[in-house]
Every structure is written in C-alpha cells, then in structure tokens.
PDB file of C-alpha atoms in Angstrom:
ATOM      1  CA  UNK A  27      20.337   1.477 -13.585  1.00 42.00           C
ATOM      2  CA  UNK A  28      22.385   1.510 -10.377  1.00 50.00           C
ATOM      3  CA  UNK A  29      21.681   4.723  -7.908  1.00 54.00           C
ATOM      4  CA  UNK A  30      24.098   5.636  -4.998  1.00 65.00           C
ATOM      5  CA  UNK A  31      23.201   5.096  -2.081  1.00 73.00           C
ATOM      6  CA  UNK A  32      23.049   8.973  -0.891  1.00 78.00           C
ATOM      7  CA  UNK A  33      20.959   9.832  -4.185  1.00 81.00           C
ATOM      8  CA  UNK A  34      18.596   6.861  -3.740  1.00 77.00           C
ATOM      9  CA  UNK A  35      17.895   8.046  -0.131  1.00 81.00           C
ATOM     10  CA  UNK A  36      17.541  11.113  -1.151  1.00 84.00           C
ATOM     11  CA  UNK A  37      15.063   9.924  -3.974  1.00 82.00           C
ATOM     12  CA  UNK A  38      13.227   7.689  -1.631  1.00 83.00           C
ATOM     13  CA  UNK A  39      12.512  10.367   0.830  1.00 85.00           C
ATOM     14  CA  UNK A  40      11.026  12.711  -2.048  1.00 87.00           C
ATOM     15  CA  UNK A  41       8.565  10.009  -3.175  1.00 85.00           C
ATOM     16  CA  UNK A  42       7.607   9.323   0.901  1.00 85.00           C
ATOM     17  CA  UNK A  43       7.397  12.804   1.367  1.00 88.00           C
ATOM     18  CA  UNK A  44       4.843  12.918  -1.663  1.00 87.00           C
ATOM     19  CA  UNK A  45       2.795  10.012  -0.493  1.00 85.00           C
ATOM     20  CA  UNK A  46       2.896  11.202   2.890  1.00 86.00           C
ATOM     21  CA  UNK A  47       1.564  14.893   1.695  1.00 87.00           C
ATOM     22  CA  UNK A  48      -1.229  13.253  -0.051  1.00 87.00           C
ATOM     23  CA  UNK A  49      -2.301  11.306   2.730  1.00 84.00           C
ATOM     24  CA  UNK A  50      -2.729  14.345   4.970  1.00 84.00           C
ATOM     25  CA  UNK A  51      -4.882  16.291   2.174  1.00 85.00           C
ATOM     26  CA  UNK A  52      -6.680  12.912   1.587  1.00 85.00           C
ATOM     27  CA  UNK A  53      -7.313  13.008   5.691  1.00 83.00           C
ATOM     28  CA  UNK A  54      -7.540  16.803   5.503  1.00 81.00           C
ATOM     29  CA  UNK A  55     -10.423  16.450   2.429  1.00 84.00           C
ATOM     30  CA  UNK A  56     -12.430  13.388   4.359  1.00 82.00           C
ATOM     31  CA  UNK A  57     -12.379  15.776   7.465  1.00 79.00           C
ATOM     32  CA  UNK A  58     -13.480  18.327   6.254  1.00 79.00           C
ATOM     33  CA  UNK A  59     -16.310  17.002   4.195  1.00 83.00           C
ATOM     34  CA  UNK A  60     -17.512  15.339   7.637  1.00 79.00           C
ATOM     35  CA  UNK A  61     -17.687  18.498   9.221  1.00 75.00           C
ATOM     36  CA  UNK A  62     -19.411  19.453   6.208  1.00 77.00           C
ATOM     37  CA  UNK A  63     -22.135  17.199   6.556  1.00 79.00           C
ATOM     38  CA  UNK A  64     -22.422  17.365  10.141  1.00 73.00           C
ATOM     39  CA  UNK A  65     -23.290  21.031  10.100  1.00 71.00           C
ATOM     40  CA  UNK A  66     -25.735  20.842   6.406  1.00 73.00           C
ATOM     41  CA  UNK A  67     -27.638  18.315   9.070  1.00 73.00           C
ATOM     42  CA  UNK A  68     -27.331  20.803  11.627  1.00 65.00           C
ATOM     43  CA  UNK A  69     -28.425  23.538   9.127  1.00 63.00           C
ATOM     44  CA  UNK A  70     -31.633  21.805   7.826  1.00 66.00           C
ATOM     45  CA  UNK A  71     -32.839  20.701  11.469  1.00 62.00           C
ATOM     46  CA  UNK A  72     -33.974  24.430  12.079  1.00 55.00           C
ATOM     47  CA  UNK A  73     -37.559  25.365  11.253  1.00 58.00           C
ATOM     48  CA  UNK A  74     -37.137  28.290  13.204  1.00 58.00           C
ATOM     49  CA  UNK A  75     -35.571  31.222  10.775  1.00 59.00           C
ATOM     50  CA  UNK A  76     -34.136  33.527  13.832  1.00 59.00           C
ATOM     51  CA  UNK A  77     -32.975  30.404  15.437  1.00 58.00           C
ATOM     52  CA  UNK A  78     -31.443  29.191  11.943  1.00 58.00           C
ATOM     53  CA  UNK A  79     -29.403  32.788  11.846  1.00 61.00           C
ATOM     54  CA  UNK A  80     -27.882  32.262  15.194  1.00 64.00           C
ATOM     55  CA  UNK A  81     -26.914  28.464  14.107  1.00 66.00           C
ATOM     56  CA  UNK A  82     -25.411  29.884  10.775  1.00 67.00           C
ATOM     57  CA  UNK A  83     -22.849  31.830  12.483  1.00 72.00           C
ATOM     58  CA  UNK A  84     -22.518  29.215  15.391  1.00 74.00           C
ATOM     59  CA  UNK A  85     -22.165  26.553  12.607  1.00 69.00           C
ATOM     60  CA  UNK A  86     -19.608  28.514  11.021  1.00 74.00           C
ATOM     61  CA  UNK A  87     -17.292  29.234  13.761  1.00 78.00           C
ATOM     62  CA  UNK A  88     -17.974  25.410  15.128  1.00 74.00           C
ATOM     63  CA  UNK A  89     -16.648  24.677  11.109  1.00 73.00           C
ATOM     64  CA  UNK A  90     -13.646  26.959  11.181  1.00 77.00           C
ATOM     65  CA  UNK A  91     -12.341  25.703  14.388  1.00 78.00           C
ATOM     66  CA  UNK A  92     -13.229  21.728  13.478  1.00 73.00           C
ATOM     67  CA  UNK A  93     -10.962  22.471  10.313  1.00 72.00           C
ATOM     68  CA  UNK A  94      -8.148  24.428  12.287  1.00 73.00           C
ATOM     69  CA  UNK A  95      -8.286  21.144  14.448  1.00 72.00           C
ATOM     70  CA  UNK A  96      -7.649  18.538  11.814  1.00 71.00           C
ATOM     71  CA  UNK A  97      -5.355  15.825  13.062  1.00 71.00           C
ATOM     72  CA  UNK A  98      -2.833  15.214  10.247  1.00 72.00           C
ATOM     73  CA  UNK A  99      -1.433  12.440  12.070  1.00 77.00           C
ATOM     74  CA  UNK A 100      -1.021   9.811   8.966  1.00 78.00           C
ATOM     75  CA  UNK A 101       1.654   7.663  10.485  1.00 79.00           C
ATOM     76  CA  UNK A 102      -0.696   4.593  10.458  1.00 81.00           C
ATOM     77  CA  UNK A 103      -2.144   5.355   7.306  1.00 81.00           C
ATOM     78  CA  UNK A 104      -2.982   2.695   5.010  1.00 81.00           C
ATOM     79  CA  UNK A 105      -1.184   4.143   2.055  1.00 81.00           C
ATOM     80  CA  UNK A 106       2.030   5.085   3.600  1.00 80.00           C
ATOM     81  CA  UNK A 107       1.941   1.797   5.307  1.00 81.00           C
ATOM     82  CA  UNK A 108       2.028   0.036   1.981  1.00 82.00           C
ATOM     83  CA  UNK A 109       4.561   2.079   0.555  1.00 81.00           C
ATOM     84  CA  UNK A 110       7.372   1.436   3.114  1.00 82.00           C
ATOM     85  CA  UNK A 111       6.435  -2.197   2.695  1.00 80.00           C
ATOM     86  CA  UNK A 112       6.843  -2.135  -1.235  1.00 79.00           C
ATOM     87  CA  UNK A 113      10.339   0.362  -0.699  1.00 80.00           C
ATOM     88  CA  UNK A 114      11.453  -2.000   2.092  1.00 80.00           C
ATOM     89  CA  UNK A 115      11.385  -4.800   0.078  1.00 75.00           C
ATOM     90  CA  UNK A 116      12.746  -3.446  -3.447  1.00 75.00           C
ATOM     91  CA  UNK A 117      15.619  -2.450  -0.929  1.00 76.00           C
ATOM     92  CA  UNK A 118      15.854  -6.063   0.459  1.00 73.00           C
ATOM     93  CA  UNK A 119      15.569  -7.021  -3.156  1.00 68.00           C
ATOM     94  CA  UNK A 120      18.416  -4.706  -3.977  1.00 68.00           C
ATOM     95  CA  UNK A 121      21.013  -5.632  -1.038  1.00 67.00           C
ATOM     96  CA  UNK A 122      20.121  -9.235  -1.953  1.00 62.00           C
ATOM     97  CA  UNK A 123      20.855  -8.675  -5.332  1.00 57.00           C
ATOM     98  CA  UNK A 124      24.457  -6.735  -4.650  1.00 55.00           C
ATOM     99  CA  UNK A 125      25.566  -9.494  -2.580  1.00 53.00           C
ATOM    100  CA  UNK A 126      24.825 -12.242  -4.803  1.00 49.00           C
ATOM    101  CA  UNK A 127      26.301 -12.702  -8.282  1.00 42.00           C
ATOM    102  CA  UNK A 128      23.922 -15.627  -9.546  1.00 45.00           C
ATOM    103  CA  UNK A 129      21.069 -13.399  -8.611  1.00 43.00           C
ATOM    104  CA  UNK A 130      22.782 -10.589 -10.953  1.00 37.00           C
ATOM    105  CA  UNK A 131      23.005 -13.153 -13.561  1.00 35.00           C
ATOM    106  CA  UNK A 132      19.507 -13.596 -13.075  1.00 43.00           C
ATOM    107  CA  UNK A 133      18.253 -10.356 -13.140  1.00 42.00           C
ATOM    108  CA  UNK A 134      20.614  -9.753 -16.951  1.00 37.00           C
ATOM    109  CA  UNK A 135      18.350 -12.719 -17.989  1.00 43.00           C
ATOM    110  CA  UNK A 136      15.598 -11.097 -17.604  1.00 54.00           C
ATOM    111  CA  UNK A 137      13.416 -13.887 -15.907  1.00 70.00           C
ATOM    112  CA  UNK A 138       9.998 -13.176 -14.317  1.00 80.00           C
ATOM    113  CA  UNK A 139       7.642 -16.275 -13.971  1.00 83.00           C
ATOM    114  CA  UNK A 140       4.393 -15.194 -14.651  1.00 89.00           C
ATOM    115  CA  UNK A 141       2.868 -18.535 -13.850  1.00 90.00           C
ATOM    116  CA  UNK A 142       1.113 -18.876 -10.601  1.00 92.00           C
ATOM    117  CA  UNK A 143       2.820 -22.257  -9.139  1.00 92.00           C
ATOM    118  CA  UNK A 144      -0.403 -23.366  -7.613  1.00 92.00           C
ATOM    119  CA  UNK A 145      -3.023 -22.652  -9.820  1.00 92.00           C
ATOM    120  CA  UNK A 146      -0.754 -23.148 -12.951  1.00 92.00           C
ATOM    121  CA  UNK A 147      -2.402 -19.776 -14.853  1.00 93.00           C
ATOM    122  CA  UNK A 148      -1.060 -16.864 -15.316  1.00 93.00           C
ATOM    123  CA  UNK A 149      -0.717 -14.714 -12.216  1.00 93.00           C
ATOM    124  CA  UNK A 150      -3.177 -11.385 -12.024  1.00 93.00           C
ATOM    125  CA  UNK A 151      -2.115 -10.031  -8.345  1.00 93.00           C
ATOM    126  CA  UNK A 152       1.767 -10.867  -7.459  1.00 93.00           C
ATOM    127  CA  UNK A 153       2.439 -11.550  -3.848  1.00 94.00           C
ATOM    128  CA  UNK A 154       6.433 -12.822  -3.006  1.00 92.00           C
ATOM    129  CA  UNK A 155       6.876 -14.461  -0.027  1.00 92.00           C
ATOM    130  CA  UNK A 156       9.560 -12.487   2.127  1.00 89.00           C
ATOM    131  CA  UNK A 157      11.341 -15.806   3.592  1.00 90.00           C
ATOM    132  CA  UNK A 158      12.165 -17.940   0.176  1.00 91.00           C
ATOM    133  CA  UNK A 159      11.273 -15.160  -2.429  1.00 87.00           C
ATOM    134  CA  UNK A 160       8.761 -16.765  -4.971  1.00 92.00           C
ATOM    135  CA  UNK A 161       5.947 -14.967  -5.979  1.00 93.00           C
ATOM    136  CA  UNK A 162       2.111 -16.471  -6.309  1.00 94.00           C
ATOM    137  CA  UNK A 163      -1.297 -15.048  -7.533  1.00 95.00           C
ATOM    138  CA  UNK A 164      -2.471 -13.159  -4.308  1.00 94.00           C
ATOM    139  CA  UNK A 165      -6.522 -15.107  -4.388  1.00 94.00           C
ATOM    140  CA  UNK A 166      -4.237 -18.831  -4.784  1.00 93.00           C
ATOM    141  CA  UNK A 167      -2.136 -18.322  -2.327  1.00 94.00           C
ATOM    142  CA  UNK A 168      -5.071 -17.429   0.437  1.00 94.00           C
ATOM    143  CA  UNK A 169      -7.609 -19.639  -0.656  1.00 94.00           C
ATOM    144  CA  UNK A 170      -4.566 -22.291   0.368  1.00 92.00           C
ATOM    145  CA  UNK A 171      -4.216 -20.667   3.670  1.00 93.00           C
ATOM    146  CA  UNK A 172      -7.770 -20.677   4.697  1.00 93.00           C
ATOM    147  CA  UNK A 173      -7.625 -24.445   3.974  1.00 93.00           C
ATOM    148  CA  UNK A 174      -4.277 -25.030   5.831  1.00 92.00           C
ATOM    149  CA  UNK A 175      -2.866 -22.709   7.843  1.00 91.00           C
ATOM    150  CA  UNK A 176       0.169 -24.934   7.720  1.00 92.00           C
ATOM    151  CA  UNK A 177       1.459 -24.826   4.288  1.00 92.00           C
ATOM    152  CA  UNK A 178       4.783 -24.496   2.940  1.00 92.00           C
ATOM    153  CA  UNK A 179       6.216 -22.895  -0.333  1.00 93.00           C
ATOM    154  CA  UNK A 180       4.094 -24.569  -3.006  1.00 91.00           C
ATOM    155  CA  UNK A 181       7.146 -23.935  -4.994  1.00 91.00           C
ATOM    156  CA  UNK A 182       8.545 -27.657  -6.320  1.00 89.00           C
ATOM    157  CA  UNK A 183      12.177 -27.537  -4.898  1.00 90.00           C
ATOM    158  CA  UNK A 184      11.937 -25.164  -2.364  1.00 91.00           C
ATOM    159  CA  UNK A 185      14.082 -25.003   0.862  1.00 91.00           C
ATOM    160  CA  UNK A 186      12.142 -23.112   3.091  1.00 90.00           C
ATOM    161  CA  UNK A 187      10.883 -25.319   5.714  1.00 91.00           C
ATOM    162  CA  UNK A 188       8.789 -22.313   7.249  1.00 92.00           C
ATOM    163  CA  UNK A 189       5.188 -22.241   6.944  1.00 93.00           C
ATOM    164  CA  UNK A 190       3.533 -18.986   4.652  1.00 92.00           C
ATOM    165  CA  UNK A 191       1.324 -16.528   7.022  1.00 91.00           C
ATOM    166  CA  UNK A 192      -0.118 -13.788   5.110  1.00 90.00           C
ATOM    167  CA  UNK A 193       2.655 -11.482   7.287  1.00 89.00           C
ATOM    168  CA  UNK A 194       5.238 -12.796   4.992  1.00 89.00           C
ATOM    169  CA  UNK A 195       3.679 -11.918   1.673  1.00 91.00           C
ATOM    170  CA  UNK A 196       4.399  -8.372   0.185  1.00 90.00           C
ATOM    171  CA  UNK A 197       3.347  -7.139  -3.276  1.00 88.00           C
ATOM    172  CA  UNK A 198       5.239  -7.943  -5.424  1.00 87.00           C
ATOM    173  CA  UNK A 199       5.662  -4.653  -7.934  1.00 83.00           C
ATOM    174  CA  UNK A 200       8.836  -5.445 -10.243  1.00 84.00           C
ATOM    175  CA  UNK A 201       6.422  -8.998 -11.626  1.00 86.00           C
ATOM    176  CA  UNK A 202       2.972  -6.832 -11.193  1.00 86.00           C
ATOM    177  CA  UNK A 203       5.170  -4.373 -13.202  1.00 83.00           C
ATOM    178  CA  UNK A 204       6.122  -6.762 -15.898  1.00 84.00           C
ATOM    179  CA  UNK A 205       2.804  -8.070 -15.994  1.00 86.00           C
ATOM    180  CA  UNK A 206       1.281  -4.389 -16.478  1.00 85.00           C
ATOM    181  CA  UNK A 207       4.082  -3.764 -19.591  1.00 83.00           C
ATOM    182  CA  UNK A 208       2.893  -7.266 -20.722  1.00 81.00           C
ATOM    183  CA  UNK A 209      -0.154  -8.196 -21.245  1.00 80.00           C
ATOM    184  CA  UNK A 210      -1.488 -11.509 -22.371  1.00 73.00           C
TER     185      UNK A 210
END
C-alpha cells in the first residue's frame, strides 16, 4: 500500500498528535495522584479537628492550584521519544526502499528472517541495526556488547566495517510485527 507523501504526513501527525495527547493525560494522571497523596498525608497528620478544618480548605486550594500548575511539557517523554524513533526509521525504511529496486524485489518476496544470527533461535525482541540494516534478538545482541564493546555485524557477509553501539539499534516493528501475526 503506497501513501502520498502529503496524506502520509498528514497521517503521521494524527497518530503523534494521539501519542503525544496521551502522554500529557498520562503526566496529567501521575500528577495529580501525587498531589493526591501528598495532601491524604497532609490530611491524616492532624489530630487536632479545628486545625484539620482549616487544613481541609487549605489542602484544597493548595490541590486546585498544584493541578492548574501541571507542566504538560512531554517533549522528552519516553513514549513519544520511541515513537519518532520507530516513524523515523519506517520512513528511512521507506525512502530506502523507493530508491532501490532489489530492495522492492525483496519486500514482493516477502522475506523476514526470524532467526537471530547470533544465537541461531528464533528472535523474541527485534532490534535492526540503523548502519547495515539486519535485525538481532534485542538480549543477544547486548549480552555481545557487554562482552566487547567492539563488535561488528555478526551478520556472515556483512560490509559494515562500523562497530554496533546500542545508539544504532532501533526496534524493529515490521519483523516484531511478523513475528506477532506468526507465531511459532
């Protein structure tokens, strides 16, 4: 299924716009169930009945204006963070794949190693490297790293001459994808 460009921006903006909306109510929820449990501490501190009356309204102004004040910044959020890494590289995946006709072919075939090339079992969490584009089981791949920091693509007949940092690997969602549709 090819989309335009101009619809698939358009497309890709609704689904950030989604994510992004339920990272501020997840940061707007966790607030506000902090402020919650500040003030129930605050609340159950008092002895005193008259003094607890004057904290109850005190408590509930201090609660309206922490939740007015909410910071809904979610630009570093974990979860948006991760999804522009997964869209960027679909899209890399996608320009890649528009330039280059053997890729194409590829892709028609239908091809998707599920076979982790170090462990030689069947791969559980996809990662692709960004530089030579082969995918390996997430826990293989690390376990190599903390070993050697200087490894190469474990990949038999790759040209990458780069060494794999955990910065270059990306989820890799069209395999975990396949993987999910097929099960063992």
């Amino acid at each position: 299924m090819f989309i335009e460009t101009n619809e698939r921006k358009k497309k890709l903006k609704e689904l950030r716009d989604i994510v992004q909306n339920n990272c501020i109510q997840d940061k707007k929820l966790k607030s506000a169930e902090n402020v919650r449990n500040r003030l129930l501490e605050f609340y159950y501190d008092d002895d005193d009945d008259d003094v607890a009356q004057t904290n109850i309204k005190s408590a509930l102004n201090e609660y309206k204006t922490a939740i007015s004040e909410i910071n809904t910044d979610v630009s570093n959020d974990d979860k948006l963070l991760e999804f522009d890494k997964h869209v960027e590289t679909l899209l890399d995946r996608v320009a890649d794949k528009e330039t280059d006709t053997s890729a194409e072919l590829q892709l028609t075939g239908g091809y998707i190693n599920v076979i982790d090339p170090i462990s030689k079992k069947r791969i559980v969490d996809p990662v692709k490297n960004t530089i030579c584009d082969h995918t390996y089981d997430r826990e293989s791949i690390t376990q190599i790293l903390k070993i050697n920091k200087k490894t190469r693509c474990p990949v038999i007949g790759c040209k990458s001459t780069e060494f794999v940092t955990l910065a270059h690997l990306r989820t890799d969602i069209v395999t975990k994808a396949y993987l999910e549709k097929n099960p063992e």
